[in-house]
Short mmCIF file of C-alpha atoms in Angstrom, two decimals:
data_model
loop_
_atom_site.label_atom_id
_atom_site.label_comp_id
_atom_site.label_asym_id
_atom_site.label_seq_id
_atom_site.Cartn_x
_atom_site.Cartn_y
_atom_site.Cartn_z
CA MET A 1 121.00 107.95 126.35
CA SER A 2 118.02 105.71 124.70
CA LEU A 3 115.71 105.72 120.97
CA ASP A 4 113.52 107.89 123.08
CA SER A 5 115.48 110.25 124.69
CA ASP A 6 117.67 110.21 121.92
CA THR A 7 114.81 111.32 119.27
CA THR A 8 113.09 114.89 122.02
CA LEU A 9 112.00 117.66 119.74
CA SER A 10 110.44 121.14 120.88
CA ALA A 11 107.60 122.16 118.92
CA VAL A 12 107.86 125.23 118.07
CA GLY A 13 104.83 126.31 116.75
CA ASP A 14 102.93 125.87 112.34
CA GLY A 15 104.56 122.11 112.52
CA ARG A 16 108.27 122.80 113.03
CA PHE A 17 110.49 120.51 115.48
CA GLU A 18 114.03 121.81 117.11
CA THR A 19 115.62 118.86 117.58
CA GLU A 20 119.43 117.38 117.58
CA ILE A 21 121.07 114.36 115.64
CA VAL A 22 122.95 112.75 118.78
CA ASP A 23 126.19 112.48 118.91
CA GLY A 24 127.24 108.27 118.64
CA TRP A 25 124.58 106.80 116.86
CA ASP A 26 126.81 106.93 113.53
CA ILE A 27 128.75 104.72 111.25
CA ARG A 28 131.70 106.82 110.71
CA GLY A 29 130.32 110.12 111.62
CA ASN A 30 127.21 109.79 109.57
CA ALA A 31 123.69 108.82 111.20
CA ASN A 32 122.04 105.59 110.66
CA GLY A 33 119.30 106.00 108.30
CA GLY A 34 116.72 104.20 110.48
CA TYR A 35 117.87 107.48 113.54
CA LEU A 36 117.40 109.55 111.19
CA LEU A 37 113.87 107.81 110.36
CA ALA A 38 112.79 107.44 113.62
CA LEU A 39 113.67 111.34 114.98
CA ILE A 40 111.75 113.13 111.41
CA ALA A 41 108.42 109.69 111.87
CA ARG A 42 109.14 110.77 115.62
CA ALA A 43 108.10 115.21 114.54
CA MET A 44 105.41 114.24 111.98
CA LEU A 45 103.40 112.39 114.35
CA ALA A 46 102.91 114.89 116.68
CA ASP A 47 102.23 117.18 113.59
CA CYS A 48 98.80 114.94 112.78
CA ALA A 49 98.62 113.91 116.72
CA ARG A 50 98.57 110.47 115.66
CA ARG A 51 100.23 106.97 117.58
CA ASP A 52 102.01 105.16 114.61
CA PRO A 53 103.40 105.08 111.49
CA VAL A 54 101.79 103.22 108.66
CA THR A 55 103.71 103.74 105.76
CA ILE A 56 107.13 105.37 105.35
CA SER A 57 109.11 106.96 103.00
CA ALA A 58 112.65 108.48 103.32
CA HIS A 59 115.24 110.23 100.92
CA TYR A 60 118.52 111.08 102.49
CA LEU A 61 119.92 113.94 100.72
CA SER A 62 122.90 114.22 103.01
CA PRO A 63 124.64 113.19 105.26
CA GLY A 64 123.63 113.54 109.10
CA ARG A 65 126.16 115.15 111.59
CA PRO A 66 125.52 115.46 115.26
CA GLY A 67 124.03 118.95 116.20
CA PRO A 68 120.75 120.74 116.48
CA ALA A 69 118.18 119.96 114.01
CA LEU A 70 115.33 121.19 112.77
CA VAL A 71 112.36 119.38 111.35
CA GLN A 72 109.62 121.37 109.03
CA SER A 73 106.25 119.46 109.34
CA GLN A 74 102.78 119.52 107.35
CA VAL A 75 99.60 117.66 107.69
CA VAL A 76 98.42 116.77 103.24
CA ARG A 77 95.67 115.13 104.94
CA SER A 78 93.93 114.09 108.02
CA GLY A 79 91.27 111.55 107.33
CA ARG A 80 89.57 109.57 109.89
CA ARG A 81 91.71 106.35 109.77
CA PHE A 82 94.85 107.88 108.45
CA ALA A 83 96.98 111.03 108.39
CA THR A 84 98.98 111.89 105.50
CA VAL A 85 102.67 114.50 106.68
CA SER A 86 104.94 115.67 104.48
CA ALA A 87 109.08 116.86 106.36
CA THR A 88 111.57 117.37 105.85
CA LEU A 89 115.21 117.07 108.74
CA GLU A 90 116.94 120.37 108.05
CA SER A 91 120.60 120.15 109.22
CA ASP A 92 124.00 122.96 109.72
CA GLY A 93 121.15 124.65 107.35
CA ARG A 94 120.50 121.85 104.42
CA PRO A 95 117.95 119.00 104.19
CA VAL A 96 118.69 115.90 104.65
CA ILE A 97 116.00 113.73 104.94
CA GLN A 98 113.30 114.38 103.16
CA ALA A 99 110.04 111.83 103.91
CA LEU A 100 106.15 111.40 103.87
CA GLY A 101 104.04 108.71 105.32
CA SER A 102 101.35 108.45 106.74
CA PHE A 103 99.96 107.62 109.82
CA GLY A 104 97.87 105.79 111.99
CA ASP A 105 96.56 103.16 114.96
CA LEU A 106 98.25 100.51 114.51
CA ALA A 107 96.81 98.18 118.27
CA PRO A 108 93.31 97.15 116.83
CA ILE A 109 95.76 94.02 115.20
CA SER A 110 93.47 91.21 113.67
CA GLU A 111 95.07 87.91 113.07
CA PRO A 112 96.56 87.23 109.98
CA VAL A 113 94.66 85.94 106.90
CA HIS A 114 96.98 85.04 104.04
CA ILE A 115 100.31 84.53 105.09
CA ASP A 116 103.49 83.26 102.79
CA SER A 117 106.95 83.05 104.33
CA ALA A 118 107.74 82.33 108.33
CA PRO A 119 110.19 84.01 110.88
CA PRO A 120 113.76 83.78 109.40
CA GLU A 121 115.06 80.49 111.44
CA LEU A 122 117.27 81.92 114.19
CA PRO A 123 119.98 80.18 116.62
CA ALA A 124 118.76 81.38 120.37
CA PRO A 125 121.06 84.97 120.86
CA GLU A 126 122.98 83.85 123.35
CA THR A 127 124.63 82.10 120.57
CA CYS A 128 124.78 84.39 118.15
CA GLY A 129 127.89 86.82 117.64
CA ARG A 130 127.29 90.44 118.23
CA TYR A 131 128.81 92.49 115.05
CA ALA A 132 132.14 93.29 117.88
CA GLU A 133 132.30 89.30 118.27
CA VAL A 134 132.22 88.44 114.63
CA ARG A 135 134.75 90.79 113.25
CA PRO A 136 138.55 89.83 113.68
CA ASP A 137 139.48 93.23 115.09
CA GLY A 138 136.36 93.14 117.31
CA GLN A 139 135.76 96.78 116.55
CA ALA A 140 132.34 98.45 116.12
CA ASN A 141 131.22 101.32 114.92
CA ALA A 142 129.47 104.24 117.68
CA PHE A 143 125.83 102.93 115.98
CA MET A 144 126.95 99.55 116.94
CA GLN A 145 126.84 100.46 120.67
CA ARG A 146 123.03 102.33 120.37
CA VAL A 147 121.60 98.51 118.81
CA ASP A 148 122.01 94.88 120.69
CA LEU A 149 122.38 92.51 117.73
CA ARG A 150 122.44 89.32 116.93
CA LEU A 151 124.13 87.91 113.65
CA HIS A 152 122.80 84.11 112.58
CA PRO A 153 126.14 82.63 112.56
CA ASP A 154 125.62 81.57 108.21
CA ASP A 155 125.14 85.04 107.83
CA ALA A 156 128.22 86.25 109.88
CA GLY A 157 130.94 85.48 107.97
CA PHE A 158 131.94 89.23 105.93
CA ALA A 159 132.60 90.20 109.09
CA ARG A 160 135.81 87.87 108.75
CA GLY A 161 136.08 88.48 105.12
CA GLU A 162 134.44 85.26 104.11
CA PRO A 163 131.28 86.50 102.80
CA SER A 164 128.95 83.62 101.82
CA GLY A 165 127.82 84.48 98.66
CA GLU A 166 123.92 84.99 99.23
CA ALA A 167 122.59 88.07 99.78
CA LYS A 168 121.50 87.52 102.98
CA ILE A 169 121.26 88.45 107.36
CA ARG A 170 119.46 87.07 109.34
CA GLY A 171 119.04 88.04 113.45
CA TRP A 172 118.22 89.24 116.79
CA PHE A 173 117.17 92.94 117.23
CA ARG A 174 116.94 95.01 120.70
CA LEU A 175 117.10 97.97 122.09
CA PRO A 176 120.22 98.14 124.77
CA ASP A 177 119.40 98.99 128.55
CA GLY A 178 115.71 96.92 128.50
CA GLU A 179 114.40 100.57 126.75
CA PRO A 180 111.05 99.03 125.92
CA LEU A 181 109.52 98.83 121.90
CA SER A 182 107.72 100.65 120.36
CA SER A 183 106.73 100.79 116.32
CA LEU A 184 108.66 103.79 116.43
CA SER A 185 112.08 101.54 117.41
CA LEU A 186 111.01 99.10 113.81
CA LEU A 187 112.19 101.76 112.34
CA LEU A 188 115.54 101.66 113.40
CA ALA A 189 115.46 98.28 113.39
CA VAL A 190 115.06 98.11 109.29
CA ASP A 191 118.32 100.15 108.78
CA SER A 192 120.13 99.08 111.26
CA PHE A 193 122.14 95.76 109.98
CA PRO A 194 125.04 95.53 107.67
CA PRO A 195 123.90 95.52 104.01
CA ALA A 196 122.87 92.03 103.39
CA PHE A 197 124.84 92.20 100.43
CA PHE A 198 127.62 92.54 101.93
CA ASN A 199 127.52 88.85 101.96
CA VAL A 200 128.02 88.74 98.47
CA LYS A 201 130.71 92.31 98.34
CA PRO A 202 132.64 92.40 101.31
CA PRO A 203 132.32 95.94 103.30
CA GLN A 204 132.97 98.87 100.60
CA GLY A 205 132.72 102.54 102.83
CA TRP A 206 129.87 103.84 102.21
CA ILE A 207 126.97 102.49 100.79
CA PRO A 208 124.97 105.55 100.68
CA THR A 209 120.46 104.56 100.64
CA ILE A 210 118.50 107.36 98.11
CA GLU A 211 115.21 106.14 99.81
CA LEU A 212 113.80 103.54 102.16
CA THR A 213 110.07 102.75 102.32
CA ALA A 214 108.56 100.98 105.85
CA HIS A 215 105.47 99.32 106.30
CA LEU A 216 104.25 98.28 109.69
CA ARG A 217 101.94 95.98 110.38
CA GLY A 218 101.68 96.34 114.37
CA ARG A 219 103.37 97.49 117.32
CA PRO A 220 105.78 94.28 118.58
CA ALA A 221 105.67 92.56 121.21
CA PRO A 222 108.91 92.79 124.11
CA GLY A 223 110.91 90.45 123.13
CA TRP A 224 113.84 89.94 120.47
CA LEU A 225 112.45 90.65 117.31
CA ARG A 226 113.60 88.35 114.64
CA CYS A 227 115.04 90.42 110.90
CA ALA A 228 115.88 88.78 107.44
CA PHE A 229 117.63 91.32 105.34
CA SER A 230 118.04 90.62 101.30
CA THR A 231 119.04 91.88 98.23
CA ARG A 232 118.21 89.82 95.06
CA PHE A 233 118.90 92.96 92.41
CA VAL A 234 122.52 94.48 91.90
CA THR A 235 121.38 96.24 88.59
CA GLY A 236 121.16 99.69 86.76
CA GLY A 237 123.74 101.11 89.33
CA PHE A 238 121.48 99.77 92.65
CA PHE A 239 120.34 98.11 94.40
CA GLU A 240 117.97 97.00 97.21
CA GLU A 241 117.55 95.63 100.46
CA ASP A 242 114.42 93.70 101.64
CA SER A 243 113.61 94.04 105.55
CA GLU A 244 110.59 91.57 107.73
CA ILE A 245 110.60 92.50 111.52
CA TRP A 246 108.71 89.73 113.40
CA ASP A 247 108.34 90.20 117.52
CA SER A 248 108.95 87.49 119.55
CA SER A 249 105.17 86.41 119.36
CA GLY A 250 105.52 85.54 115.78
CA ARG A 251 103.90 88.64 113.40
CA LEU A 252 105.26 90.07 110.96
CA VAL A 253 105.92 93.65 112.59
CA ALA A 254 106.93 95.51 109.92
CA GLN A 255 108.10 94.92 106.49
CA SER A 256 110.62 97.38 103.75
CA ARG A 257 112.69 98.19 101.22
CA GLN A 258 114.79 100.60 99.88
CA LEU A 259 117.22 102.23 96.96
CA ALA A 260 120.56 102.52 97.31
CA LEU A 261 123.77 102.85 94.92
CA ALA A 262 125.58 99.73 93.76
CA PRO A 263 129.40 100.37 95.40
CA ARG A 264 130.25 100.65 91.63
CA ASP A 265 128.72 104.40 91.95
CA GLN A 266 130.03 105.06 94.87
CA PRO A 267 133.07 107.87 95.58
CA ASP A 268 136.01 106.52 96.57
CA THR A 269 136.22 107.89 99.54
CA PRO A 270 136.16 105.92 102.61
CA MET B 1 94.50 108.29 73.00
CA SER B 2 97.06 107.28 74.66
CA LEU B 3 98.98 107.79 78.13
CA ASP B 4 101.37 110.12 76.78
CA SER B 5 98.79 112.28 75.38
CA ASP B 6 96.27 112.17 78.25
CA THR B 7 99.64 112.89 80.18
CA THR B 8 100.06 116.61 78.67
CA LEU B 9 100.59 119.27 81.00
CA SER B 10 101.50 122.87 81.10
CA ALA B 11 103.37 124.86 83.47
CA VAL B 12 101.70 127.70 84.77
CA GLY B 13 104.98 128.72 86.93
CA ASP B 14 105.90 128.16 90.97
CA GLY B 15 106.38 124.77 90.11
CA ARG B 16 102.41 124.87 89.59
CA PHE B 17 101.50 122.26 86.68
CA GLU B 18 97.52 122.55 84.91
CA THR B 19 96.86 119.18 83.22
CA GLU B 20 93.46 117.18 83.43
CA ILE B 21 92.89 113.09 85.35
CA VAL B 22 91.63 112.58 81.38
CA ASP B 23 87.79 109.79 81.14
CA GLY B 24 88.76 106.39 81.14
CA TRP B 25 91.54 105.55 82.77
CA ASP B 26 89.37 104.56 85.81
CA ILE B 27 88.33 101.63 87.45
CA ARG B 28 84.63 101.80 87.91
CA GLY B 29 85.16 105.92 87.78
CA ASN B 30 87.76 105.86 89.73
CA ALA B 31 90.82 106.47 87.65
CA ASN B 32 93.91 103.62 88.27
CA GLY B 33 96.94 104.63 90.73
CA GLY B 34 99.14 104.15 87.83
CA TYR B 35 98.18 106.15 85.86
CA LEU B 36 98.14 109.27 88.62
CA LEU B 37 101.67 108.56 89.06
CA ALA B 38 102.71 108.53 85.39
CA LEU B 39 101.23 111.73 85.93
CA ILE B 40 101.97 113.64 88.90
CA ALA B 41 105.65 111.99 88.44
CA ARG B 42 105.22 113.59 84.74
CA ALA B 43 105.09 117.47 86.16
CA MET B 44 108.19 116.47 89.31
CA LEU B 45 110.61 115.46 85.59
CA ALA B 46 109.57 118.24 84.69
CA ASP B 47 110.04 120.77 87.71
CA CYS B 48 113.63 119.12 88.17
CA ALA B 49 114.37 118.84 84.77
CA ARG B 50 115.70 115.76 84.73
CA ARG B 51 114.48 112.60 82.62
CA ASP B 52 113.84 109.92 84.40
CA PRO B 53 112.26 108.70 87.64
CA VAL B 54 114.67 106.36 89.73
CA THR B 55 112.86 105.89 93.10
CA ILE B 56 108.88 107.49 93.50
CA SER B 57 106.28 106.82 96.95
CA ALA B 58 102.93 108.15 95.79
CA HIS B 59 100.38 108.10 99.18
CA TYR B 60 96.11 108.21 97.75
CA LEU B 61 94.28 110.49 99.50
CA SER B 62 91.35 110.43 98.13
CA PRO B 63 90.19 109.08 94.10
CA GLY B 64 90.69 110.71 91.50
CA ARG B 65 88.07 111.40 89.12
CA PRO B 66 87.77 112.98 84.92
CA GLY B 67 88.68 116.43 85.55
CA PRO B 68 90.48 119.34 85.14
CA ALA B 69 93.97 118.83 88.30
CA LEU B 70 96.75 120.93 89.10
CA VAL B 71 99.70 119.60 90.72
CA GLN B 72 102.36 121.88 92.71
CA SER B 73 105.55 120.67 92.74
CA GLN B 74 108.54 121.45 95.05
CA VAL B 75 112.04 120.60 94.59
CA VAL B 76 113.71 119.99 97.64
CA ARG B 77 117.06 119.01 96.60
CA SER B 78 119.20 118.98 93.63
CA GLY B 79 121.88 118.01 92.89
CA ARG B 80 124.83 116.06 90.69
CA ARG B 81 123.25 113.62 89.93
CA PHE B 82 119.29 113.58 91.75
CA ALA B 83 117.03 116.27 91.87
CA THR B 84 114.11 115.37 94.94
CA VAL B 85 110.90 116.39 94.60
CA SER B 86 107.64 117.28 96.02
CA ALA B 87 104.34 117.65 94.79
CA THR B 88 100.93 116.70 95.54
CA LEU B 89 98.37 116.45 92.81
CA GLU B 90 94.26 118.21 93.01
CA SER B 91 91.07 117.89 91.54
CA ASP B 92 87.82 119.50 92.56
CA GLY B 93 89.68 121.68 95.50
CA ARG B 94 90.90 117.78 97.16
CA PRO B 95 94.36 116.40 97.02
CA VAL B 96 94.18 113.27 95.71
CA ILE B 97 97.77 112.01 95.46
CA GLN B 98 101.16 113.13 96.90
CA ALA B 99 104.30 112.18 96.01
CA LEU B 100 107.89 112.25 97.24
CA GLY B 101 110.56 110.95 93.80
CA SER B 102 114.31 111.46 93.13
CA PHE B 103 114.33 111.78 89.61
CA GLY B 104 118.07 111.66 86.97
CA ASP B 105 118.53 109.70 84.64
CA LEU B 106 118.34 106.53 84.05
CA ALA B 107 120.41 106.00 80.92
CA PRO B 108 124.13 104.45 81.49
CA ILE B 109 122.50 101.51 82.89
CA SER B 110 125.03 98.67 83.55
CA GLU B 111 125.61 94.47 83.12
CA PRO B 112 123.72 93.36 86.18
CA VAL B 113 125.73 92.58 89.31
CA HIS B 114 124.02 90.01 91.26
CA ILE B 115 120.58 88.53 89.89
CA ASP B 116 118.98 86.81 92.80
CA SER B 117 116.34 85.91 90.83
CA ALA B 118 114.98 85.28 86.66
CA PRO B 119 112.03 87.08 84.34
CA PRO B 120 108.64 85.60 85.31
CA GLU B 121 108.32 82.65 82.77
CA LEU B 122 104.95 83.38 80.22
CA PRO B 123 103.13 81.63 77.83
CA ALA B 124 103.47 83.76 74.24
CA PRO B 125 101.77 87.08 74.15
CA GLU B 126 98.67 85.54 71.69
CA THR B 127 97.97 83.01 73.99
CA CYS B 128 97.96 83.79 76.92
CA GLY B 129 93.88 85.72 78.07
CA ARG B 130 93.94 89.31 77.31
CA TYR B 131 91.58 90.55 81.30
CA ALA B 132 88.06 90.89 79.29
CA GLU B 133 88.82 87.11 77.51
CA VAL B 134 89.14 85.29 79.88
CA ARG B 135 86.40 86.96 82.27
CA PRO B 136 83.70 85.00 81.67
CA ASP B 137 81.18 88.58 81.46
CA GLY B 138 83.75 88.67 78.66
CA GLN B 139 83.98 92.69 80.65
CA ALA B 140 86.29 94.39 81.37
CA ASN B 141 86.73 98.27 83.45
CA ALA B 142 87.71 101.20 81.42
CA PHE B 143 90.74 101.15 82.32
CA MET B 144 91.31 98.16 80.42
CA GLN B 145 91.35 99.38 77.54
CA ARG B 146 93.86 101.64 77.61
CA VAL B 147 95.71 99.51 79.19
CA ASP B 148 96.97 95.70 76.65
CA LEU B 149 97.76 92.82 79.43
CA ARG B 150 97.78 89.33 79.02
CA LEU B 151 97.46 87.24 81.64
CA HIS B 152 98.93 83.60 82.48
CA PRO B 153 96.23 80.99 82.38
CA ASP B 154 97.59 79.02 85.29
CA ASP B 155 96.82 82.19 86.89
CA ALA B 156 94.11 83.59 85.32
CA GLY B 157 91.55 81.64 87.15
CA PHE B 158 90.77 84.22 89.46
CA ALA B 159 87.92 85.96 87.41
CA ARG B 160 86.22 83.16 86.71
CA GLY B 161 85.57 82.57 90.17
CA GLU B 162 88.48 79.59 90.68
CA PRO B 163 91.86 81.61 92.40
CA SER B 164 94.36 79.86 91.84
CA GLY B 165 95.08 79.57 95.78
CA GLU B 166 98.49 81.73 96.03
CA ALA B 167 98.66 85.44 95.44
CA LYS B 168 100.70 85.64 92.37
CA ILE B 169 99.59 86.58 88.64
CA ARG B 170 102.16 86.63 86.34
CA GLY B 171 101.63 88.25 82.39
CA TRP B 172 102.51 90.57 80.09
CA PHE B 173 102.17 94.42 80.07
CA ARG B 174 102.46 96.74 76.59
CA LEU B 175 100.51 99.98 75.90
CA PRO B 176 97.99 99.72 72.87
CA ASP B 177 98.60 100.98 69.42
CA GLY B 178 101.80 100.52 69.16
CA GLU B 179 102.49 102.66 71.92
CA PRO B 180 106.61 102.90 73.02
CA LEU B 181 107.77 102.11 76.39
CA SER B 182 109.00 105.10 78.36
CA SER B 183 110.06 104.66 82.27
CA LEU B 184 107.05 106.65 83.11
CA SER B 185 105.20 104.00 81.04
CA LEU B 186 106.90 101.65 83.70
CA LEU B 187 105.44 103.47 86.42
CA LEU B 188 101.12 102.48 85.09
CA ALA B 189 103.43 98.86 84.50
CA VAL B 190 103.33 98.57 87.76
CA ASP B 191 99.52 99.11 89.18
CA SER B 192 98.01 98.17 86.13
CA PHE B 193 97.28 94.64 86.56
CA PRO B 194 94.89 93.41 89.28
CA PRO B 195 95.64 92.28 92.67
CA ALA B 196 97.43 89.45 92.79
CA PHE B 197 95.38 88.60 95.69
CA PHE B 198 92.54 88.08 93.61
CA ASN B 199 94.05 84.35 93.93
CA VAL B 200 93.12 83.56 97.58
CA LYS B 201 90.41 85.08 97.86
CA PRO B 202 87.59 86.41 94.89
CA PRO B 203 87.61 89.97 93.79
CA GLN B 204 86.01 92.33 96.50
CA GLY B 205 84.33 95.11 94.42
CA TRP B 206 87.30 98.57 94.78
CA ILE B 207 90.94 98.12 97.11
CA PRO B 208 92.42 100.92 97.75
CA THR B 209 96.29 101.34 98.02
CA ILE B 210 97.52 103.78 101.06
CA GLU B 211 101.02 103.95 98.99
CA LEU B 212 102.88 102.29 96.84
CA THR B 213 106.58 103.16 95.83
CA ALA B 214 108.78 102.62 92.03
CA HIS B 215 112.26 101.70 91.88
CA LEU B 216 113.43 102.14 87.95
CA ARG B 217 116.39 101.00 87.02
CA GLY B 218 116.10 101.09 83.13
CA ARG B 219 114.00 102.16 80.89
CA PRO B 220 112.07 99.83 78.83
CA ALA B 221 113.65 98.17 75.74
CA PRO B 222 110.87 97.69 72.65
CA GLY B 223 109.02 95.61 73.12
CA TRP B 224 106.58 93.60 75.50
CA LEU B 225 107.06 93.35 79.39
CA ARG B 226 106.88 90.58 81.40
CA CYS B 227 105.17 90.86 84.54
CA ALA B 228 104.93 89.08 88.43
CA PHE B 229 102.88 90.58 90.89
CA SER B 230 102.40 88.87 94.05
CA THR B 231 101.31 89.27 98.08
CA ARG B 232 103.11 87.07 100.92
CA PHE B 233 100.99 89.22 103.93
CA VAL B 234 98.15 90.02 105.07
CA THR B 235 97.84 90.76 108.41
CA GLY B 236 96.71 93.59 109.66
CA GLY B 237 95.03 94.50 108.06
CA PHE B 238 97.07 95.37 105.89
CA PHE B 239 98.61 93.66 102.79
CA GLU B 240 101.58 94.69 100.31
CA GLU B 241 102.09 93.84 96.51
CA ASP B 242 105.32 93.50 95.56
CA SER B 243 106.12 93.61 91.35
CA GLU B 244 109.66 92.76 89.18
CA ILE B 245 108.39 94.77 85.31
CA TRP B 246 111.16 93.30 82.84
CA ASP B 247 112.10 93.94 79.57
CA SER B 248 112.21 92.32 76.68
CA SER B 249 116.28 92.02 76.18
CA GLY B 250 116.03 90.65 79.82
CA ARG B 251 116.55 94.18 82.39
CA LEU B 252 114.87 93.78 85.38
CA VAL B 253 113.68 97.71 84.27
CA ALA B 254 111.21 97.99 87.53
CA GLN B 255 109.97 97.12 90.22
CA SER B 256 107.70 98.47 93.33
CA ARG B 257 105.57 97.49 96.43
CA GLN B 258 102.08 98.98 97.36
CA LEU B 259 100.43 98.46 100.63
CA ALA B 260 97.26 97.98 100.51
CA LEU B 261 93.81 97.82 102.76
CA ALA B 262 92.81 95.00 103.02
CA PRO B 263 89.00 93.56 101.73
CA ARG B 264 88.08 92.85 105.14
CA ASP B 265 88.66 96.59 106.70
CA GLN B 266 86.60 98.67 103.29
CA PRO B 267 83.50 99.75 103.65
CA ASP B 268 80.27 98.26 101.65
CA THR B 269 79.64 100.26 98.70
CA PRO B 270 81.71 98.66 96.03
#
């Protein structure tokens, strides 16, 4: 059980890939959006024969339930440096996510030219609580067994009903059992933390993501990732959540932004 | 000559729309990315019969040259609140942009729930220079005749070879000749200013956008838009540019982020 083994797929021709939404990556029954993004991106990479996602956008159409899934992928343009690919992941006869991405090779990382930010300062991972540990009930959803998250103590208050008041969550990310980090794992990381907005409004159940875009800048060095999530605008019935992901060598390896429905617009079902 | 008249299209069945990349929206021959985005979004809106873009991502595949163009659109899912649409704009037999968006109705704007930012403070539009006025040669490219931009004096130094050193550009936006602002015009606004990065590295010709995502929060009130553009990370051969667009009533109406190739990776051709 690993990100790698749970995103395997088999090409069946014409850009079609058979795969599976593996049980255990869910939050209350719905597969995590980052896991679904890694799953479809792996098929798109295979279809265009490139190494890494560079930029990928996904629109979330219906909840991903465990079971067989089919990716239908189409290479829109294959250029010297990038291939652009459009794909749908369907399960149980319904479209689950629709994605559009450009893929290439992140290997030749050049030195930063200009940086107006720094990795978040975090206490050592050992002194930051796991998500289950910071909750008074000690419970974590299935998804939180699939990733190893450590929350900055200053940002973990929401979990015990004491939101910090600032829509920010910082923490560490790695894959369990020493699984190495790939560029695909960054697509998981960018959607792996509880919503930063929970530190303004306490958890209110399922927050539907409408769209998520991730930009990858480099393949991550081995070790913990430093992650920072923030929300600045909850307005018009929507909110954005931004992430920055830094690797153990201090390089920015991913940025993401997602648009989600603000809690007031959620249905009442949990 | 207006954004509205220069994005007209005619449906020819099966999600196909005939349109035209109108001459005069270019920067050195290549149509502006925001104009192309508004053009394809208008076809996607027509295809799904919704009122407004909510979130749209476009991948730029080849330069848009003036001439006839064809949009092939496909509604991936039509839900109660949003329709998700995938589309390609082709011209001269080549794909120019590929887009994926979710569309709905931005009319029922609720009050902001949480805002951790404010519109940029700007001197009155009359005291901010037009792009042509701030350039020593008084020249502006064709595109700058199609929009009415006024640059914050503190951020206009790049145009006379005196970059501020901070990758930020703030200013005002409106459409010329009193053309009203629509939600489509926000897609133009988010890509209408010179790159904020020019205030760190002076202009070096064409900066190819790989991908741009815009999130719309509301239809703009009449009047000037306040716009703020910034770049924080030039690294890995790429840079992002973020925008925030505020309307005359002080509401955030759009956010965008684009990923572009850093100048060092550009071909030497101008």
